[in-house]
Coordinates of C-alpha atoms in Angstrom, one line a residue:
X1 CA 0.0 0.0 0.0
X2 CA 1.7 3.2 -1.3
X3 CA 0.9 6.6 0.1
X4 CA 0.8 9.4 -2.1
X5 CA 1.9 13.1 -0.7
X6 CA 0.8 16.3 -2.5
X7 CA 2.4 19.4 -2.1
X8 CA 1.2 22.5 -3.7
X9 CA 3.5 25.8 -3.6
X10 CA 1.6 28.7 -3.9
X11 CA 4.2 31.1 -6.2
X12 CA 5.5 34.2 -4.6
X13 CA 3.7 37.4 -5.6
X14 CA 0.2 35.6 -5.9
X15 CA -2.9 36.4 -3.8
X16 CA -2.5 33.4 -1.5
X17 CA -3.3 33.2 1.9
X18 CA -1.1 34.7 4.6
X19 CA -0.3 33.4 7.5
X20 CA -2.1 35.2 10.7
X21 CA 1.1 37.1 12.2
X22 CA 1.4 38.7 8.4
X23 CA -2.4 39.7 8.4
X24 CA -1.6 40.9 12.1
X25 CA 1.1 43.2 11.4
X26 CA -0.6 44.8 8.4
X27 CA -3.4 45.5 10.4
X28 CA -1.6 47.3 13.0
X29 CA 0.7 49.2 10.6
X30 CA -2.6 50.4 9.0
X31 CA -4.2 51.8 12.0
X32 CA -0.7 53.5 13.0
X33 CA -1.2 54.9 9.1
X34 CA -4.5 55.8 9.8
X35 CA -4.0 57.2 13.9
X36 CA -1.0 59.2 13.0
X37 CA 0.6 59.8 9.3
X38 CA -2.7 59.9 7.5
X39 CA -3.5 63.7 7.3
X40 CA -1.6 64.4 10.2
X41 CA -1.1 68.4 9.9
X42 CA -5.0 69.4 9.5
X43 CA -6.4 72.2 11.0
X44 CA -9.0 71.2 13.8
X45 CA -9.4 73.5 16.2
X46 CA -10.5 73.0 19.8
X47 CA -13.9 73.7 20.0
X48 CA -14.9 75.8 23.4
X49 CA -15.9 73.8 26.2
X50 CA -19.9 72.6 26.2
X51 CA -21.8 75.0 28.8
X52 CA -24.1 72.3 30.3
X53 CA -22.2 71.4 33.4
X54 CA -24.1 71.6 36.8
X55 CA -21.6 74.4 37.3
X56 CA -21.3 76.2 34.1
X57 CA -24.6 76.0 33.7
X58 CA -25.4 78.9 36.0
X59 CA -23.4 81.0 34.6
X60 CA -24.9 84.1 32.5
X61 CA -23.7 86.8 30.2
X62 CA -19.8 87.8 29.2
X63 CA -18.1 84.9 32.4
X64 CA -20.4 82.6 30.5
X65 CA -18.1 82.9 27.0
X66 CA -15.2 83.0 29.4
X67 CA -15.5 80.0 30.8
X68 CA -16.1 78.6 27.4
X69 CA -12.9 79.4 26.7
X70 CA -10.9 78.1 29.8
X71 CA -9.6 74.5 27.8
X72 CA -8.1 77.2 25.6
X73 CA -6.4 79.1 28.5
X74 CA -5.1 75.8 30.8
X75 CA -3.6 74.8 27.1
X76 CA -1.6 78.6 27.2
X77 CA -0.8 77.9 30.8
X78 CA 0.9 75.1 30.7
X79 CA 2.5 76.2 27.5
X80 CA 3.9 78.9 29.5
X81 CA 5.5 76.1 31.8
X82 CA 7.3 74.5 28.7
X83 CA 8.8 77.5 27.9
X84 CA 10.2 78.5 31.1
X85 CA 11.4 74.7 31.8
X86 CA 13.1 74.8 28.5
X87 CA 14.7 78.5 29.6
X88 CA 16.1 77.7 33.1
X89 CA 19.6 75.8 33.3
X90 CA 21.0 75.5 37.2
X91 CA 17.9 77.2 38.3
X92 CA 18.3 80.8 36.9
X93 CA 17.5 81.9 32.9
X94 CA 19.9 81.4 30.6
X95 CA 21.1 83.5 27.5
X96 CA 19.4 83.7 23.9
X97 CA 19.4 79.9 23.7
X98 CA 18.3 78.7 26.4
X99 CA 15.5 81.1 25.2
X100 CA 15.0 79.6 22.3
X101 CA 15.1 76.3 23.8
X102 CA 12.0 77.4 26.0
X103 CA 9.9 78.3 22.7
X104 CA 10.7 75.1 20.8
X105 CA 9.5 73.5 24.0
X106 CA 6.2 76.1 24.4
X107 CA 5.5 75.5 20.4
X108 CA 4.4 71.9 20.9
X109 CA 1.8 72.7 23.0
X110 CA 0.4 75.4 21.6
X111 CA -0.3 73.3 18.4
X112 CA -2.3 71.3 19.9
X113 CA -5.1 73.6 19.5
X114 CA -5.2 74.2 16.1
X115 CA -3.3 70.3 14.9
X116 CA -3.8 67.9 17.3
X117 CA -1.7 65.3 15.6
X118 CA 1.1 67.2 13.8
X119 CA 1.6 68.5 17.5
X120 CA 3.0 65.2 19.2
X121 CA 5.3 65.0 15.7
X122 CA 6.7 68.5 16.6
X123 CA 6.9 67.4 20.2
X124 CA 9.2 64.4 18.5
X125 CA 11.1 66.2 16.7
X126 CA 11.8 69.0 19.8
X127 CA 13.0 66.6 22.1
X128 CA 16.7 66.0 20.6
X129 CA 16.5 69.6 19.1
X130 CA 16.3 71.2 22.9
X131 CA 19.0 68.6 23.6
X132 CA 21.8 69.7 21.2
X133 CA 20.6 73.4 22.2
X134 CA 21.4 72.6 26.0
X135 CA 24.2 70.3 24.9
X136 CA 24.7 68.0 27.7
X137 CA 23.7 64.8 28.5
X138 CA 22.6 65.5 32.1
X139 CA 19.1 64.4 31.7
X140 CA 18.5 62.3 29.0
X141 CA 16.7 62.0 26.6
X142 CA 13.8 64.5 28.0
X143 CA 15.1 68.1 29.0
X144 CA 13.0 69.4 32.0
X145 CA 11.0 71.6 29.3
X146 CA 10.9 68.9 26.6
X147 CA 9.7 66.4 29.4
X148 CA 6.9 69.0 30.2
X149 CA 6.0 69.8 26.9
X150 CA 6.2 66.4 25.5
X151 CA 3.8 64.7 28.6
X152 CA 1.8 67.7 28.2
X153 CA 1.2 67.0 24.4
X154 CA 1.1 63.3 25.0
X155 CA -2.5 64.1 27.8
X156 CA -3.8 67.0 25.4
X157 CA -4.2 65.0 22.2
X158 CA -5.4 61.3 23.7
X159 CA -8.2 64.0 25.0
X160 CA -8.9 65.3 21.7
X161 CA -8.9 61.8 19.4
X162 CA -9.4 58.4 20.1
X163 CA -7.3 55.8 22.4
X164 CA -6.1 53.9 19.5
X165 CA -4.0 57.0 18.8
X166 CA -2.6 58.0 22.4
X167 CA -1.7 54.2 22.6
X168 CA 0.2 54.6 19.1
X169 CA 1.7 57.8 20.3
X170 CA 3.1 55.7 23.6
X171 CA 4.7 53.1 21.4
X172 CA 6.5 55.8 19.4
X173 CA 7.6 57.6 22.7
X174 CA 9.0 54.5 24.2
X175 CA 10.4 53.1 20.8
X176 CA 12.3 56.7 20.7
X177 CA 13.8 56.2 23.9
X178 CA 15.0 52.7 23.0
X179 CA 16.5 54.0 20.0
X180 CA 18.5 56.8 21.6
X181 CA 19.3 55.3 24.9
X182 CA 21.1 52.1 22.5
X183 CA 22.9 54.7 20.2
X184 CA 23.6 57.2 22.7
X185 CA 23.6 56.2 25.5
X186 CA 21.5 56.9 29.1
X187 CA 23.4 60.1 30.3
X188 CA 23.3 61.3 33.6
X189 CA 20.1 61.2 34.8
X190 CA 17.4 58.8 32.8
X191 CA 14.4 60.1 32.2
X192 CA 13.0 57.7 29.8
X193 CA 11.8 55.7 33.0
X194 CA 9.4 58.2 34.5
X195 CA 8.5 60.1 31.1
X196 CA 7.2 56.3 29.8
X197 CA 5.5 56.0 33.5
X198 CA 4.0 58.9 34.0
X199 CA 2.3 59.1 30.2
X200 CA 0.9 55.6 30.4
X201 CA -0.6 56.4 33.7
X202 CA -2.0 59.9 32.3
X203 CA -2.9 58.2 29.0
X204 CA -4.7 55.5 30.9
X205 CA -7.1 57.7 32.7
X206 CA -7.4 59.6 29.4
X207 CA -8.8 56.5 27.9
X208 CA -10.8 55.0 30.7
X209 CA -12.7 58.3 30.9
X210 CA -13.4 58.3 27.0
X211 CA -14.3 55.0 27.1
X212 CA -16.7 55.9 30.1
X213 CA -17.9 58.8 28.1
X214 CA -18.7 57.0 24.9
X215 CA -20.3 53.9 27.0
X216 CA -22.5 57.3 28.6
X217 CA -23.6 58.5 24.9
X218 CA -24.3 54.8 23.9
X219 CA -26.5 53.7 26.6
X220 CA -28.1 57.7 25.9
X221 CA -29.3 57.0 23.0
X222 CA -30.1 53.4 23.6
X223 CA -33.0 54.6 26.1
X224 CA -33.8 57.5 23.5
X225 CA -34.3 55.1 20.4
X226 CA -36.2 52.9 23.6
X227 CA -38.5 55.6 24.7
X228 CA -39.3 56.7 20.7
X229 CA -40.3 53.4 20.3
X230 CA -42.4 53.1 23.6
X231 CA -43.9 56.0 22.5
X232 CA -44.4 54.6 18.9
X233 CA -46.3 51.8 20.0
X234 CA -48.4 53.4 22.5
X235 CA -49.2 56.0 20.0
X236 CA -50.3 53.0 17.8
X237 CA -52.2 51.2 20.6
X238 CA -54.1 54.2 20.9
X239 CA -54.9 54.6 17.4
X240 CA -56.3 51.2 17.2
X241 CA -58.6 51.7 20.0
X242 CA -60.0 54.5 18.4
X243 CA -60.3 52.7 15.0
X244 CA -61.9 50.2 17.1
X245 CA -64.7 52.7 18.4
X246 CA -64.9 54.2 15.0
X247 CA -65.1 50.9 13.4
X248 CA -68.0 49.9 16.0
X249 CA -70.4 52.8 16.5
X250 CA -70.0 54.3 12.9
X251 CA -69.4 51.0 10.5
X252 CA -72.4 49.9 12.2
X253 CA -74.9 52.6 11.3
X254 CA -73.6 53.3 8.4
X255 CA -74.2 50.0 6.9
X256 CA -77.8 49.8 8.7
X257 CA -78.5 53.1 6.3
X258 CA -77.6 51.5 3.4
X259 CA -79.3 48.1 4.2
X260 CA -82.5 50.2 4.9
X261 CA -82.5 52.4 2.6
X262 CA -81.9 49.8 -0.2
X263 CA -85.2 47.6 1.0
X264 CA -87.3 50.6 2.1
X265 CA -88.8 50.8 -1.9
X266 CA -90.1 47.3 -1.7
X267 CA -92.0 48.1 1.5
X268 CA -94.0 50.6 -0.4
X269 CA -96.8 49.5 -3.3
X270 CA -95.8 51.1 -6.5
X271 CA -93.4 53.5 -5.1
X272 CA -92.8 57.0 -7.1
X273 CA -89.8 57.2 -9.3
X274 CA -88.8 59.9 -7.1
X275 CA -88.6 58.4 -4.0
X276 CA -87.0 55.3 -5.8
X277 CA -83.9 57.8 -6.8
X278 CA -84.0 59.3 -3.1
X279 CA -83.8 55.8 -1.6
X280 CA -81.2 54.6 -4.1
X281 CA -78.8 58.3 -3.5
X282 CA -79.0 57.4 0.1
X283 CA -77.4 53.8 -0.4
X284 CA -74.8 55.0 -2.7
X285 CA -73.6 57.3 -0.6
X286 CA -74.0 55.1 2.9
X287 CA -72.0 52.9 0.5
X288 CA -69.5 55.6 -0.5
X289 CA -68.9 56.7 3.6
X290 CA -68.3 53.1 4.3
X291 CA -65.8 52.4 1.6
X292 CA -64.0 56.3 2.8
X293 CA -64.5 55.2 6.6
X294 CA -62.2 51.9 6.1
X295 CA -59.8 53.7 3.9
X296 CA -59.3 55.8 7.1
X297 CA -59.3 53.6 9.7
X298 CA -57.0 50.9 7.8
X299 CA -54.8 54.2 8.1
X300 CA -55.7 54.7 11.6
X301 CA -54.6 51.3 12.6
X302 CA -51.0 51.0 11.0
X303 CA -48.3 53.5 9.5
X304 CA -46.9 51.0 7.2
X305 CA -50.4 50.8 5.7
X306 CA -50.9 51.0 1.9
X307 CA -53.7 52.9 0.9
X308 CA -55.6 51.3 -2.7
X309 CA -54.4 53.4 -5.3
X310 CA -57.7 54.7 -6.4
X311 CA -57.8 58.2 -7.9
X312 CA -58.7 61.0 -5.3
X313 CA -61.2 63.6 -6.0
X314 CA -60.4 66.8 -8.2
X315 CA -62.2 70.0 -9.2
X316 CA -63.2 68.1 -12.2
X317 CA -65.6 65.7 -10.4
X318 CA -67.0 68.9 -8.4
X319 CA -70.4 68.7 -10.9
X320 CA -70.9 65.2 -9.7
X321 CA -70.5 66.2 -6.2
X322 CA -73.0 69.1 -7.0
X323 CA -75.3 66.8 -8.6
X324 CA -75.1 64.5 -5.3
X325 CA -76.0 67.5 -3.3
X326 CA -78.8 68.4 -5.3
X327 CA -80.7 64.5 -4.8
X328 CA -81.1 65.3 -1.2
X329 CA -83.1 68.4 -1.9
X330 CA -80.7 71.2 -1.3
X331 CA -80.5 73.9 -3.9
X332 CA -77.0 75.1 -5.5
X333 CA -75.1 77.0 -8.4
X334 CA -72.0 77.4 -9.6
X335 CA -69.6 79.4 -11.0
X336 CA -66.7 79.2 -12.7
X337 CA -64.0 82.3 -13.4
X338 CA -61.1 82.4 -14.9
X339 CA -59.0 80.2 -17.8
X340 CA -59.2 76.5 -16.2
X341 CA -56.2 75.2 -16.2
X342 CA -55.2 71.6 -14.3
X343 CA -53.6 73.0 -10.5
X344 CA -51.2 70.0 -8.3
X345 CA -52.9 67.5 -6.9
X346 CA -52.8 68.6 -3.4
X347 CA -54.5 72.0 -4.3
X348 CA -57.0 69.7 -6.0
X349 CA -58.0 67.8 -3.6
X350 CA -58.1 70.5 -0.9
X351 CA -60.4 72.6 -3.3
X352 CA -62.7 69.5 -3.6
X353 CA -62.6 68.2 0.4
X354 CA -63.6 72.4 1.4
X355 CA -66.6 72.3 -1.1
X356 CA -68.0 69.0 0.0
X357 CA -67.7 70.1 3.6
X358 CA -69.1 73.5 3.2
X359 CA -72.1 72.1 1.7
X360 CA -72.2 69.4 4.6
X361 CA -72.8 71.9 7.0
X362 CA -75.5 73.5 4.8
X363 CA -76.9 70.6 4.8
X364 CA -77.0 70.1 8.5
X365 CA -77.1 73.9 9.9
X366 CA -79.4 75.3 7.0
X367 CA -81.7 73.0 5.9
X368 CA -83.8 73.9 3.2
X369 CA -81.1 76.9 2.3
X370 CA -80.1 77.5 -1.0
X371 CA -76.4 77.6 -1.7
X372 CA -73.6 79.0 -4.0
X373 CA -70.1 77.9 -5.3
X374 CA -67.9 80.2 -7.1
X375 CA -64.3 79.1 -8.1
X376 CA -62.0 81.6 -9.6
X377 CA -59.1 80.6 -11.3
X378 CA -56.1 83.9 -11.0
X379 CA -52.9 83.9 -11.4
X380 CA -51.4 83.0 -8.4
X381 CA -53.7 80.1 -7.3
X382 CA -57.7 79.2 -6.9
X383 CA -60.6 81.0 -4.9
X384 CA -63.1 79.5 -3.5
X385 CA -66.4 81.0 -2.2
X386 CA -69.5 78.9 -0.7
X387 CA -72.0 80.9 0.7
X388 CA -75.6 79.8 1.5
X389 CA -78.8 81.6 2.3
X390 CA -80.7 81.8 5.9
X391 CA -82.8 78.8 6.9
X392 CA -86.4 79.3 5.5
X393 CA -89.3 79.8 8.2
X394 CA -91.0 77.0 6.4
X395 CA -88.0 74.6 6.6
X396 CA -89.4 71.2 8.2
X397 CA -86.0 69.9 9.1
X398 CA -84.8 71.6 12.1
X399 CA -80.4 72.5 12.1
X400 CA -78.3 70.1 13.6
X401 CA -76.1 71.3 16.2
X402 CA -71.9 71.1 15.3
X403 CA -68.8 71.0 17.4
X404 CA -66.8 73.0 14.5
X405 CA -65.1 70.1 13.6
X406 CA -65.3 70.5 10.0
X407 CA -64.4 74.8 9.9
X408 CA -61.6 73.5 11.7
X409 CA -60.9 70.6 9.1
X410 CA -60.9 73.1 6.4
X411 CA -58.3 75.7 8.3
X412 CA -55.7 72.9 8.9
X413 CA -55.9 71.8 5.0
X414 CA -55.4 75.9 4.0
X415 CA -52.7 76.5 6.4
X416 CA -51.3 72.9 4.9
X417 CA -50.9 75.2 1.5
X418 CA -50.1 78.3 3.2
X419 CA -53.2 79.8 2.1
X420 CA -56.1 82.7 4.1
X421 CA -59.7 81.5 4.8
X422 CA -62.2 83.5 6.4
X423 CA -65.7 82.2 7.6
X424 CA -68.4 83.6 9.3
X425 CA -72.1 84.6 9.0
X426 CA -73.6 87.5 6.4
X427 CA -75.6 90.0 6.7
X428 CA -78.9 88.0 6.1
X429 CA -78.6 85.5 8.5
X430 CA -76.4 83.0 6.3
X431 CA -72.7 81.8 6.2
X432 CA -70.2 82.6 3.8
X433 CA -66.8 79.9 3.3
X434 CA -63.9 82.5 1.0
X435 CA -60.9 80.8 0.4
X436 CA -57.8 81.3 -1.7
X437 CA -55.1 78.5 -2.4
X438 CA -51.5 79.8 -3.7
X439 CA -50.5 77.9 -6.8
X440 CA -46.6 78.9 -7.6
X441 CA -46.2 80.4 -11.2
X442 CA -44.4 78.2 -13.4
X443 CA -41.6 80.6 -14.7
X444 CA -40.9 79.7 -18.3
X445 CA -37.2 80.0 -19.8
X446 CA -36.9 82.1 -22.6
X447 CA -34.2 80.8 -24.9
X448 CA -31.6 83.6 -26.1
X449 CA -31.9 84.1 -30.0
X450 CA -29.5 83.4 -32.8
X451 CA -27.7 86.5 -34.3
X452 CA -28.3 86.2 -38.1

């Protein structure tokens, strides 16, 4: 029994796999790419400090922008500190560079307000300049004022990016002083020790408190999206109890309308052709309510739900309306001003839902009134004017009392267009409905002409 081994050498320079330390290292070379070479000089400026603290909350006026300002001002103090470090040498100012030493060290710090990032490189880059400037090697590698500046740049940028970044910035600091202190040497006094101690303990609490902070803003919004939705659903809960009661007490009637009014001809012995067409408008429009009523409620019950795409009403269909109107007794004109021209659809079907309910509450608070409907078509959108006469001393129907439901309807679908309406009674004991609808001009382009 022979036993066959395969190998297969994937060629160099191919896509094959890598092995997990290669996939490792990439990684974390990208994110050092990313944290501190990748746009490392752009401006960001420190915003001032937020003003809802239980403290700086109470403050009012001009200590109010002040205060907004103090990040800015600890930054300039401890600048300040830098520079003189970098100045003294055996505790008393030095010459010209010594004073130069002390704003290399002071220049650092103040660029971390403007670039946050391209400040720790200038930190870098300062620490073995202010050495050869002081030209010993009695504390080495940090100088008192690069040591200050440098910790100080180390805590003021971890605040102001993210904890990958100070923890890349550590690496570098303490893969600089493993560089210099093999080439160089560890001088007098080492302050690699404490500089590396001291900025992992600062960096540390940097990152535990962002890390606290971001947890804070997560677990914020959490209970936000949590309490939208709570409110969602009991918003919905209580929609559906009211389609419920809707559904219940006006379904009901509704369809016992249209049941009676459909068999209430058969109940009579050769009943007139009049009262035939009465009995018959009654059910079309019980039937026409009904089909409107569960349009509404299915919206009423769900957001997500998808009304039937059947045509809504326009001015157009305003005659049949009329017409419908006139069945149950009531008379009413109209006219029409104006060049006729098709308006958008919302403006259409506002213009149609005001008529009908104008000459609902004719019908209800005017009984045996005649009515009116004028529509004017001008330039900058549609008027509307329903007026109807006072109730006639002979009227047999007696008005039916309103809550001002439907004026109220009407205002909220004018104001949806930005329009004016104005109701109220007239001088001879009617009620007069003027509205006007803005319709925007369509500006036309006129195109330049040809020179001959």
């Amino acid at each position: 029994m022979t036993e066959t081994t395969q190998t297969r050498t994937v060629p160099s320079g191919s896509g094959g796999a890598r092995s997990p330390e290669y996939r490792l290292a990439k990684d974390a070379l990208s994110g050092l790419r990313q944290a501190l070479f990748h746009d490392a000089f752009a401006y960001r400026p420190l915003p001032p400090m937020a003003m809802d603290g239980p403290l700086t909350r109470r403050l009012t006026g001009r200590s109010r922008g002040h205060a907004a300002r103090l990040p800015h001002a600890v930054v300039a103090a401890v600048a300040l500190i830098a520079m003189f470090g970098g100045s003294v040498a055996d505790g008393a100012l030095a010459g010209p560079v010594a004073l130069l030493s002390g704003l290399v060290c002071a220049a650092p710090v103040l660029a971390t307000l403007f670039r946050p990032v391209g400040a720790f490189w200038m930190s870098m880059a300062a620490t073995p300049l202010v050495a050869l400037l002081d030209g010993s090697l009695g504390e080495w590698p940090w100088q008192p004022g690069a040591f200050i500046c440098h910790l100080a740049v180390l805590v003021i940028v971890a605040i102001r990016t993210r904890p990958r970044t100070a923890a890349w910035m550590w690496v570098l600091t303490a893969a600089y002083a493993f560089v210099v202190q093999t080439l160089i040497g560890d001088g007098e006094f080492n302050t690699s020790a404490p500089m590396l101690f001291l900025s992992a303990l600062a960096l540390l609490l940097v990152a535990i408190r962002q890390i606290r902070r971001d947890a804070r803003q997560e677990v914020t919004a959490q209970r936000t999206v949590t309490a939208h939705e709570r409110s969602r659903r009991t918003l919905l809960e209580e929609r559906t109890t009211i389609a419920r009661e809707l559904h219940d007490v006006v379904a009901h009637h509704m369809s016992v309308v249209a049941i009676q009014a459909e068999a209430a001809p058969y109940r009579v012995e050769n009943p007139p052709e009049e009262l035939e067409r009465a009995f018959a408008t009654i059910r079309e429009n019980a039937v026409a309510a009904l089909t409107e009523l569960r349009r509404v409620l299915g919206v009423v019950r769900a957001e997500d739900y998808e009304a039937p795409d059947a045509p809504q009403p326009t001015l157009a269909d305003l005659d049949a309306l009329l017409a419908n109107v006139r069945d149950t007794g009531l008379t009413v004109d109209k006219a029409v001003t104006g060049a006729v021209r098709e308006l958008p659809p919302g403006v259409e079907l506002s213009a149609y839902r005001i008529v009908q309910e104008a000459l609902s509450n004719t019908l209800r608070h005017a009984p045996g009134a005649s009515a009116r409907v004028e529509v004017s078509y001008v330039l900058g959108g549609l008027g509307l004017r329903i007026v109807n006469g006072p109730v006639p001393e002979t009227s047999l129907v007696k008005p039916s009392p309103g809550a001002g439901h439907g004026i109220t309807g009407m205002r909220e679908r004018v104001s949806m267009l930005n329009g004016g309406m104005t109701a109220g009674p007239t001088g001879d004991g009617g009620y007069e409905v003027s509205v006007f609808l803005p319709v925007a001009v369509p500006t036309e382009t006129v195109q330049p002409e040809d020179d001959a």
